[in-house]
Short mmCIF file of C-alpha atoms and ligand atoms in Angstrom, two decimals:
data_model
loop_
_atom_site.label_atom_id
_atom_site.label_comp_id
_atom_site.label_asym_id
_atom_site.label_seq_id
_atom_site.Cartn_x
_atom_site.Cartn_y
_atom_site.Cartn_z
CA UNK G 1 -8.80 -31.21 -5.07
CA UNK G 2 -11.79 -29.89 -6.91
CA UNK G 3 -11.51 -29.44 -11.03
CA UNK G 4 -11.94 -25.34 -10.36
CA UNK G 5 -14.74 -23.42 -8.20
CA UNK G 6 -17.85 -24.60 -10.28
CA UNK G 7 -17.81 -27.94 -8.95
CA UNK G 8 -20.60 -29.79 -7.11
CA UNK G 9 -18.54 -31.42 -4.62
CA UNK G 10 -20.16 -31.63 -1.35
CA UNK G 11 -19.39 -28.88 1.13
CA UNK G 12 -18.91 -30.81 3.85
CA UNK G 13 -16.02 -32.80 2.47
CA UNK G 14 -14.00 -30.75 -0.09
CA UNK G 15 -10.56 -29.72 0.85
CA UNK G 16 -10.79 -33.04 3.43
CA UNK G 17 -7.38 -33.78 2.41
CA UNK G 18 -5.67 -30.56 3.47
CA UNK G 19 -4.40 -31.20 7.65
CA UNK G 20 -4.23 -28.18 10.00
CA UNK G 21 -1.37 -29.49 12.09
CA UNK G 22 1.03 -27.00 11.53
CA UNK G 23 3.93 -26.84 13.12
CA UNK G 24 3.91 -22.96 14.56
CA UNK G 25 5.66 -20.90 13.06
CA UNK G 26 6.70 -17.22 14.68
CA UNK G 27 4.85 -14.24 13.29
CA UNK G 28 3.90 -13.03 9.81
CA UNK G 29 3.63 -16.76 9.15
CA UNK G 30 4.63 -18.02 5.33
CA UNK G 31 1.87 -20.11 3.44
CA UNK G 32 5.07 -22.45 2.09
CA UNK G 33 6.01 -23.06 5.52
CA UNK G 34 2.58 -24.43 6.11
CA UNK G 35 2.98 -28.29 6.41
CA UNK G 36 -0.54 -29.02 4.83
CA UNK G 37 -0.58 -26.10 2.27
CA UNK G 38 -3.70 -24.36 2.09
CA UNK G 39 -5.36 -24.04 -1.29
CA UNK G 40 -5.11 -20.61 -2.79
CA UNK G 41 -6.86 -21.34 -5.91
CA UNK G 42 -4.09 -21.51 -7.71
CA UNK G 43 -5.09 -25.30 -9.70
CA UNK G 44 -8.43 -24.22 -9.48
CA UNK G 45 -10.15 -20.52 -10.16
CA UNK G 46 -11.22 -20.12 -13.57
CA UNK G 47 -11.78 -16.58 -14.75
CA UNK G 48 -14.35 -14.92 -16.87
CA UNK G 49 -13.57 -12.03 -17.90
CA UNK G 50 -14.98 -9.99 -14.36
CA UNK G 51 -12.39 -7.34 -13.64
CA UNK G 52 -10.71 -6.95 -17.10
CA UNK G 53 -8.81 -3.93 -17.24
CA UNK G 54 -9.48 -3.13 -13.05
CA UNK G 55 -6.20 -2.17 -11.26
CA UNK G 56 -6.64 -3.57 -7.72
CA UNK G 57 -4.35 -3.27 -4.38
CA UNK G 58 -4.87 -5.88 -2.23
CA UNK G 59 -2.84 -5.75 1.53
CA UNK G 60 -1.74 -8.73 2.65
CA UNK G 61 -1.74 -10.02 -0.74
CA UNK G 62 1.01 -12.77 -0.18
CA UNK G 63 -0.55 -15.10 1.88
CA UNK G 64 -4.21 -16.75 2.92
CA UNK G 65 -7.32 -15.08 1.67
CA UNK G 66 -5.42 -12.09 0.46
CA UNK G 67 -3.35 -14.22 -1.96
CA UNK G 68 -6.52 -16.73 -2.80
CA UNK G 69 -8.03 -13.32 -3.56
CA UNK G 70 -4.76 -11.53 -5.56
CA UNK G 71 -4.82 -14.76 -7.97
CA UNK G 72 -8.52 -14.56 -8.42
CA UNK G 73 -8.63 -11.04 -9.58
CA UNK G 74 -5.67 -12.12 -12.43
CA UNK G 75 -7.81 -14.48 -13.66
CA UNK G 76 -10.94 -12.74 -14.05
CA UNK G 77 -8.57 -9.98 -16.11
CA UNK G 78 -7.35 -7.02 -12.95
CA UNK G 79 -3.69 -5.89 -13.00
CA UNK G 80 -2.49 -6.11 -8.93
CA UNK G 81 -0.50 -4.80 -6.57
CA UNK G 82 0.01 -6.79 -3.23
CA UNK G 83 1.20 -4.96 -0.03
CA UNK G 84 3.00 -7.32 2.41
CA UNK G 85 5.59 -7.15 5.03
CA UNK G 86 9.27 -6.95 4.40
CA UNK G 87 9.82 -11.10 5.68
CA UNK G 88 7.07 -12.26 3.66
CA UNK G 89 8.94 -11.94 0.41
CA UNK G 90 9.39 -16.11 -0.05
CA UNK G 91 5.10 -16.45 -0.26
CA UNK G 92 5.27 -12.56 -2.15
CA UNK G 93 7.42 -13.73 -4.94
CA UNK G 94 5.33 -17.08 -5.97
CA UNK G 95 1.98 -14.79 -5.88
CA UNK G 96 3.71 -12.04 -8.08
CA UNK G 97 4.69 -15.41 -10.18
CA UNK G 98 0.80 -15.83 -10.50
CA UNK G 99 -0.27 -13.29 -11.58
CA UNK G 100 1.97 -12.41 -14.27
CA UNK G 101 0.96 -15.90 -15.02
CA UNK G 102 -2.22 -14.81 -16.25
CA UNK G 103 -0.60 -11.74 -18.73
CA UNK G 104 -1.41 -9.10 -16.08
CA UNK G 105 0.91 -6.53 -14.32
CA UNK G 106 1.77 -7.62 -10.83
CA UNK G 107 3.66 -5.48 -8.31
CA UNK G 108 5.28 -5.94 -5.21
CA UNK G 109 5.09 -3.54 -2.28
CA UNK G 110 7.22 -4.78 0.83
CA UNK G 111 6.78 -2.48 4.20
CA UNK G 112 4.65 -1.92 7.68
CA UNK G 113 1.24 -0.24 7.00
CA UNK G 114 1.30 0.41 10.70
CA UNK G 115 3.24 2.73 10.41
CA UNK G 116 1.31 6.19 8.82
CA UNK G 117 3.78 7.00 6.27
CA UNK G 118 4.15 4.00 5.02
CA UNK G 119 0.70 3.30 4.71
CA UNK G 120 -0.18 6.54 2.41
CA UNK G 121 2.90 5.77 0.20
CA UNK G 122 1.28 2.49 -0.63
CA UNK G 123 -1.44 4.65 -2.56
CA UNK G 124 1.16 6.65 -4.45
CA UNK G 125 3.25 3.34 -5.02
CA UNK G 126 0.17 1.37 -6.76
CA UNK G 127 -1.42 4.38 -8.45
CA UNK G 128 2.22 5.02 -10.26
CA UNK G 129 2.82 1.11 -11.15
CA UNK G 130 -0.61 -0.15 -12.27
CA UNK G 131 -1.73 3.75 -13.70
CA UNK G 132 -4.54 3.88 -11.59
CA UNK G 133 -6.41 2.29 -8.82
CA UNK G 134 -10.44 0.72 -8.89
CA UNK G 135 -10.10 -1.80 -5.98
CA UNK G 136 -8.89 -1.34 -2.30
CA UNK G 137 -8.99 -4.55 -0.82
CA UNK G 138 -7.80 -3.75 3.11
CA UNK G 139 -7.41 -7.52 4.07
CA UNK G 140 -3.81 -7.09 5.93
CA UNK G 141 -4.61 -8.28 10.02
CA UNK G 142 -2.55 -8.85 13.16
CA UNK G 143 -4.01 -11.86 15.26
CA UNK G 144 -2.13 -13.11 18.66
CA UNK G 145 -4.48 -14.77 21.28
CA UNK G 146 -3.75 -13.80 24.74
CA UNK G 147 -5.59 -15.63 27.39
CA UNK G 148 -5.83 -13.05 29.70
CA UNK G 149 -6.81 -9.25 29.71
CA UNK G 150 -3.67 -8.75 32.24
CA UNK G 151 -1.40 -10.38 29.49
CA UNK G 152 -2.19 -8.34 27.03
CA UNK G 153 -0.20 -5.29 26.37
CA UNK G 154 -0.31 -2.57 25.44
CA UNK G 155 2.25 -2.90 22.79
CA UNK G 156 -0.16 -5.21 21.24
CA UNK G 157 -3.46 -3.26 21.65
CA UNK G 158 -1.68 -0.50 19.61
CA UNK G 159 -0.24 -2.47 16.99
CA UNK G 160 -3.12 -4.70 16.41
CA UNK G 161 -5.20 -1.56 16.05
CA UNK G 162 -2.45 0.57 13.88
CA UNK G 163 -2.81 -3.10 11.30
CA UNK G 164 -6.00 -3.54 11.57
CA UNK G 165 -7.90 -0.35 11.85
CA UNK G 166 -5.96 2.42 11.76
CA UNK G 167 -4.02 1.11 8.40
CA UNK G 168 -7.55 0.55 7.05
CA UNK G 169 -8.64 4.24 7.39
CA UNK G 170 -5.15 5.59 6.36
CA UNK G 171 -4.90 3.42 3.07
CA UNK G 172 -8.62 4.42 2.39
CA UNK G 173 -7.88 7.87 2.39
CA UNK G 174 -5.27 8.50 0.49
CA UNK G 175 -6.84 5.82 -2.26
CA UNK G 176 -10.15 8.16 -2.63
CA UNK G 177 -8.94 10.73 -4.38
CA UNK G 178 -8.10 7.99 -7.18
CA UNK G 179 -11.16 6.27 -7.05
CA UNK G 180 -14.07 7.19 -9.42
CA UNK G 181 -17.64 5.91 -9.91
CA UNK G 182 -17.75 2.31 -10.00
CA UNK G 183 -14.48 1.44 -7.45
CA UNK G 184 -14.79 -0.80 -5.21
CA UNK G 185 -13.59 -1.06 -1.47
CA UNK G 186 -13.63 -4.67 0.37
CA UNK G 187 -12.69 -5.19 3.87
CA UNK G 188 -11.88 -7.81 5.84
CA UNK G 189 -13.74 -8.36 8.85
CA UNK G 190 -14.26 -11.86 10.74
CA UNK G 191 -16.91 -14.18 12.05
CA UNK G 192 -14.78 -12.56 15.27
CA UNK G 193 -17.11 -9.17 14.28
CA UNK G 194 -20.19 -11.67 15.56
CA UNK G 195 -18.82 -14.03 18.29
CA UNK G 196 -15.85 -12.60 19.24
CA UNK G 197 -13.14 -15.51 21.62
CA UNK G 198 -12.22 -15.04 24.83
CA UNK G 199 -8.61 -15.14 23.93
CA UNK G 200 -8.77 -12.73 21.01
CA UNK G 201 -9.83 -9.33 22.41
CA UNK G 202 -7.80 -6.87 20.92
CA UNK G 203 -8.35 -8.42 17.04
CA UNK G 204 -11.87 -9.10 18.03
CA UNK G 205 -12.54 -5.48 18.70
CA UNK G 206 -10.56 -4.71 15.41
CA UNK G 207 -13.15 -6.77 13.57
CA UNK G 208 -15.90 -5.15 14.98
CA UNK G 209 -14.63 -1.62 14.33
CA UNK G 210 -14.34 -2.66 10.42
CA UNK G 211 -18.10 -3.59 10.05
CA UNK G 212 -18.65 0.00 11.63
CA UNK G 213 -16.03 1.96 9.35
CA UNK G 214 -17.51 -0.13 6.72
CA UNK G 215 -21.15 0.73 6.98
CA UNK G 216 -20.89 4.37 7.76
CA UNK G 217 -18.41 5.26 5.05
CA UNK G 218 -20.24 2.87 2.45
CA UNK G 219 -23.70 5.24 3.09
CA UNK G 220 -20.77 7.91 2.62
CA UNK G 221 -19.46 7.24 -0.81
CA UNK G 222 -22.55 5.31 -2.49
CA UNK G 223 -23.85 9.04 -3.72
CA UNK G 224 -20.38 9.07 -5.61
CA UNK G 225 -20.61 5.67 -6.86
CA UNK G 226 -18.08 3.87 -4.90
CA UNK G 227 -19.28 1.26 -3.04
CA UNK G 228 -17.60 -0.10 0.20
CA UNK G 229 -18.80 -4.07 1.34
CA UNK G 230 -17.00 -6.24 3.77
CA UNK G 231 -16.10 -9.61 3.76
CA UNK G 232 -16.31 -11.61 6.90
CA UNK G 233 -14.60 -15.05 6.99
CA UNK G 234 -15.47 -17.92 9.71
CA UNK G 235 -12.18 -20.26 10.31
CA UNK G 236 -9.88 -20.49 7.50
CA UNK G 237 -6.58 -22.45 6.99
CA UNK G 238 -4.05 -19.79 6.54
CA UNK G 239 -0.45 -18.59 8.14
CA UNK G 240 -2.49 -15.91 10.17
CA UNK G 241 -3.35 -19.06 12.35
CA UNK G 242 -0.82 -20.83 12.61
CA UNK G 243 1.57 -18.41 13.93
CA UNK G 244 0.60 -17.15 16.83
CA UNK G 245 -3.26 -16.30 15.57
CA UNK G 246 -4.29 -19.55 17.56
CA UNK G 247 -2.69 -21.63 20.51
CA UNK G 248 -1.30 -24.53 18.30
CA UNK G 249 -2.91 -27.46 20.10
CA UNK G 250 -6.31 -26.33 18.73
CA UNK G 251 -5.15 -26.31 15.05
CA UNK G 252 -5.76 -29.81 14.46
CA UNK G 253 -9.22 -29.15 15.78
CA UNK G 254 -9.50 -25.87 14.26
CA UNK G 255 -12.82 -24.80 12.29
CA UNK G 256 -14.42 -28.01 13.07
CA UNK G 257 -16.82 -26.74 15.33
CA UNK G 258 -18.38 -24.91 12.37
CA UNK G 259 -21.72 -26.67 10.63
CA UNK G 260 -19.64 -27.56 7.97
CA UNK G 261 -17.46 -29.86 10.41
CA UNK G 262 -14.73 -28.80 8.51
CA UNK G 263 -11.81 -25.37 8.26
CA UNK G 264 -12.44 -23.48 5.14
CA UNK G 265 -9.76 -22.82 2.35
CA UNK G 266 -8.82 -19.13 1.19
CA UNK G 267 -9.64 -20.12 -1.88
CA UNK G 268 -12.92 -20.66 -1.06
CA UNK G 269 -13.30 -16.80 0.20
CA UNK G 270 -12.14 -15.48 -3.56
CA UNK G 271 -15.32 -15.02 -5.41
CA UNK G 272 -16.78 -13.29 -2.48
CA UNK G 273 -14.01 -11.17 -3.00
CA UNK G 274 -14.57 -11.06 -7.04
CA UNK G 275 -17.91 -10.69 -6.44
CA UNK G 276 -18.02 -7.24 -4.76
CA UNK G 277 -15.56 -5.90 -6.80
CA UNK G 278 -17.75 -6.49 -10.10
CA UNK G 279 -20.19 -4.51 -11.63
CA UNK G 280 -22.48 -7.70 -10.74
CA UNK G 281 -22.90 -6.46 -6.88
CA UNK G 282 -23.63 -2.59 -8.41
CA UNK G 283 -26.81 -2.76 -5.67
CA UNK G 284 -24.91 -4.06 -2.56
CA UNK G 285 -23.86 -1.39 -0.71
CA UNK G 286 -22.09 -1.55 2.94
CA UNK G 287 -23.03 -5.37 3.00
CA UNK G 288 -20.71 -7.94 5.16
CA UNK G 289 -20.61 -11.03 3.03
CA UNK G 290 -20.08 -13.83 5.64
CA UNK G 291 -18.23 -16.94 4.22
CA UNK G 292 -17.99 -19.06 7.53
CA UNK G 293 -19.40 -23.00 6.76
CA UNK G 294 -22.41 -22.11 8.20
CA UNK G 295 -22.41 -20.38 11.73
CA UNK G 296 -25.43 -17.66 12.36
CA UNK G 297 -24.51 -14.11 12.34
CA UNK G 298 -27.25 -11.47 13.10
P1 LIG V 1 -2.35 -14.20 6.37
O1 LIG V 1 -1.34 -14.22 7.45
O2 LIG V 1 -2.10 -15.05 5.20
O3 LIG V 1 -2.60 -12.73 5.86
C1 LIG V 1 -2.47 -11.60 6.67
C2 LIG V 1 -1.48 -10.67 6.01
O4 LIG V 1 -1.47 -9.42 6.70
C3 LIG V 1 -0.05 -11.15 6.03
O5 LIG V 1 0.24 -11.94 4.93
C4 LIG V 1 0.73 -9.85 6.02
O6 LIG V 1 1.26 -9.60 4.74
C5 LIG V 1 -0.29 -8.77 6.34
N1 LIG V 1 0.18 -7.91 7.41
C6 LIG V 1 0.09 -8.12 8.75
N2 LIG V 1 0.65 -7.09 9.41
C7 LIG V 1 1.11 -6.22 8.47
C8 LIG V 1 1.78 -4.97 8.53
N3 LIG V 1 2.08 -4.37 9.71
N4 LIG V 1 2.11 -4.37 7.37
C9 LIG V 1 1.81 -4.94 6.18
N5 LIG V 1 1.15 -6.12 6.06
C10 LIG V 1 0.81 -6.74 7.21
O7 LIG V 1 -3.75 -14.59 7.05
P2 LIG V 1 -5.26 -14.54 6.55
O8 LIG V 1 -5.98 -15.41 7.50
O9 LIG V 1 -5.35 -14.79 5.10
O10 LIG V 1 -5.69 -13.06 6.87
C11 LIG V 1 -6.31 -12.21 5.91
C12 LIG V 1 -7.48 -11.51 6.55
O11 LIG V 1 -8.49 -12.46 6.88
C13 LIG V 1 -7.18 -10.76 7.84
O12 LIG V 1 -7.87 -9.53 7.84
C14 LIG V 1 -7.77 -11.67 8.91
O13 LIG V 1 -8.13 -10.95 10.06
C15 LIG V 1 -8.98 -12.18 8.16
N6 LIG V 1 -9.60 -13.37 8.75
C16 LIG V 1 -8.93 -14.55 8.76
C17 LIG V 1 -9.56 -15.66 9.31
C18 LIG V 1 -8.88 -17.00 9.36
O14 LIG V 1 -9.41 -17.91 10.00
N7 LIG V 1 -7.75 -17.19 8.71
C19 LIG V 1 -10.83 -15.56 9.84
C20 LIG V 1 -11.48 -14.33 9.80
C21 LIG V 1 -10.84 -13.23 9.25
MG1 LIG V 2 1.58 -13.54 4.70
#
């Protein structure tokens, strides 16, 4: 395990000791049910001093990339709010834990952003508890793979759109009208946005939809001074995949097919994250940051 994120280590082999042989686990998977744990950050991200005094929401905050990303922002000096479903409480609690860790207000914000109610009382929730909002991070996603188109439901179709997009646009809406001139909205796309799987069509088409939303409305708001980015990561070890985001016989092999040879760590997607939420990025406008060990995008 590297000494924090400013190490030298080569790519190719850091985070070598971290297995993807998960058992699987059903759906919204728990990062401490994981049997090789991913690495958040949480012995490694050193802050300086990037977001102090931001107040950021981040969906999907308890887990994978959103969590990596939650304990990031701490660090580098953001007060955070993480949205997360209702059974995810166990991986919620420890990421709450973390932050207040760093002397920051944390808050926790259980319930379905599928559903359109919930999702705009999210806003209203984080705006009350942190005072304000600067950063929308919508990272929250549904993944099942389904072979075949027949298979697929539509159950599914709607849901994974309601998480993925339609939550998205909701949770964007209602934040604007907090935001001011230098806030920041980050999305989470996927390498999926590029080369989507046969076995992933409904999240695949999700991902692709995001890059859209995330271009048009970034040309949208830039005049105002809020910029909108994406990030888009390749294979990463998180809960997403191991319950139900992947069949579970190609875990072990999962992400190895990447130049890299290797998965990638959520911790390793957090200063992408910190990144576009800084003043540092103030000219990178509706940009997809791809964080992926090394596959071509166009
Ligand atoms: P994760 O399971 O740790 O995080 C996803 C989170 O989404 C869950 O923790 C859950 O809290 C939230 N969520 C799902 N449905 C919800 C709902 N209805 N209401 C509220 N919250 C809900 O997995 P992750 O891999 O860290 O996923 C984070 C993002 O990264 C997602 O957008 C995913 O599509 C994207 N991504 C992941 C990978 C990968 O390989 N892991 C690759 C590309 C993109
Ligand atoms: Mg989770």
């Amino acid at each position: 395990m590297s000494d924090d994120q400013y190490t030298f280590d080569n790519p190719a082999e850091k985070f070598s000791d971290i297995e993807t042989k998960a058992k699987p686990q059903e759906a919204p998977g728990l990062d401490t049910k994981l049997d090789d744990k991913a690495d958040l950050g949480e012995h490694s991200y050193r802050g300086s001093g990037r977001l102090t005094g931001r107040k950021a929401l981040i969906t999907g905050g308890d887990s994978g990339i959103g969590a990596a990303v939650a304990i990031a922002y701490a660090r580098e000096g953001a007060d955070v709010a993480i949205s997360y479903l209702p059974e995810e409480e166990e991986d919620a609690h420890r990421i709450i834990g973390l932050i207040e860790a760093e002397g920051r207000t944390a808050h926790a914000i259980p319930g379905d952003i599928s559903s359109h109610d919930f999702a705009v009382s999210v806003i209203d929730v984080a705006v009350a508890a942190l005072g304000g909002l600067d950063i929308l991070v919508n990272n929250a996603a549904k993944q099942v793979f389904v072979p075949k188109l027949a298979d697929l439901s539509d159950e599914q179709f709607d849901l994974t759109f309601k998480t993925n997009v339609y939550a998205m646009f909701w949770l964007t809406k209602a934040a604007l009208p907090h935001l001011s001139p230098g806030s920041t909205i980050i999305n989470t796309t996927s390498q999926q946005a590029y080369s989507p799987s046969a076995e992933l069509v409904d999240y695949a088409s999700t991902k692709y939809a995001i890059n859209g939303f995330t271009k048009a409305l970034a040309q949208q708001l830039a005049p105002e001074g809020i910029r909108v980015n994406a990030v888009a990561p390749g294979p990463i070890w998180t809960p997403l995949q191991a319950s139900g985001g992947q069949p579970p016989e190609a875990l072990p092999e999962f992400g190895q097919d990447s130049p890299l040879g290797r998965v990638g760590q959520p911790a390793e997607l957090a200063p992408a994250f910190v990144f576009l939420a800084s003043g540092e990025s103030s000219y990178v406008v509706g940009e997809t940051l791809n964080v992926n060990g090394g596959s071509p995008t166009p």
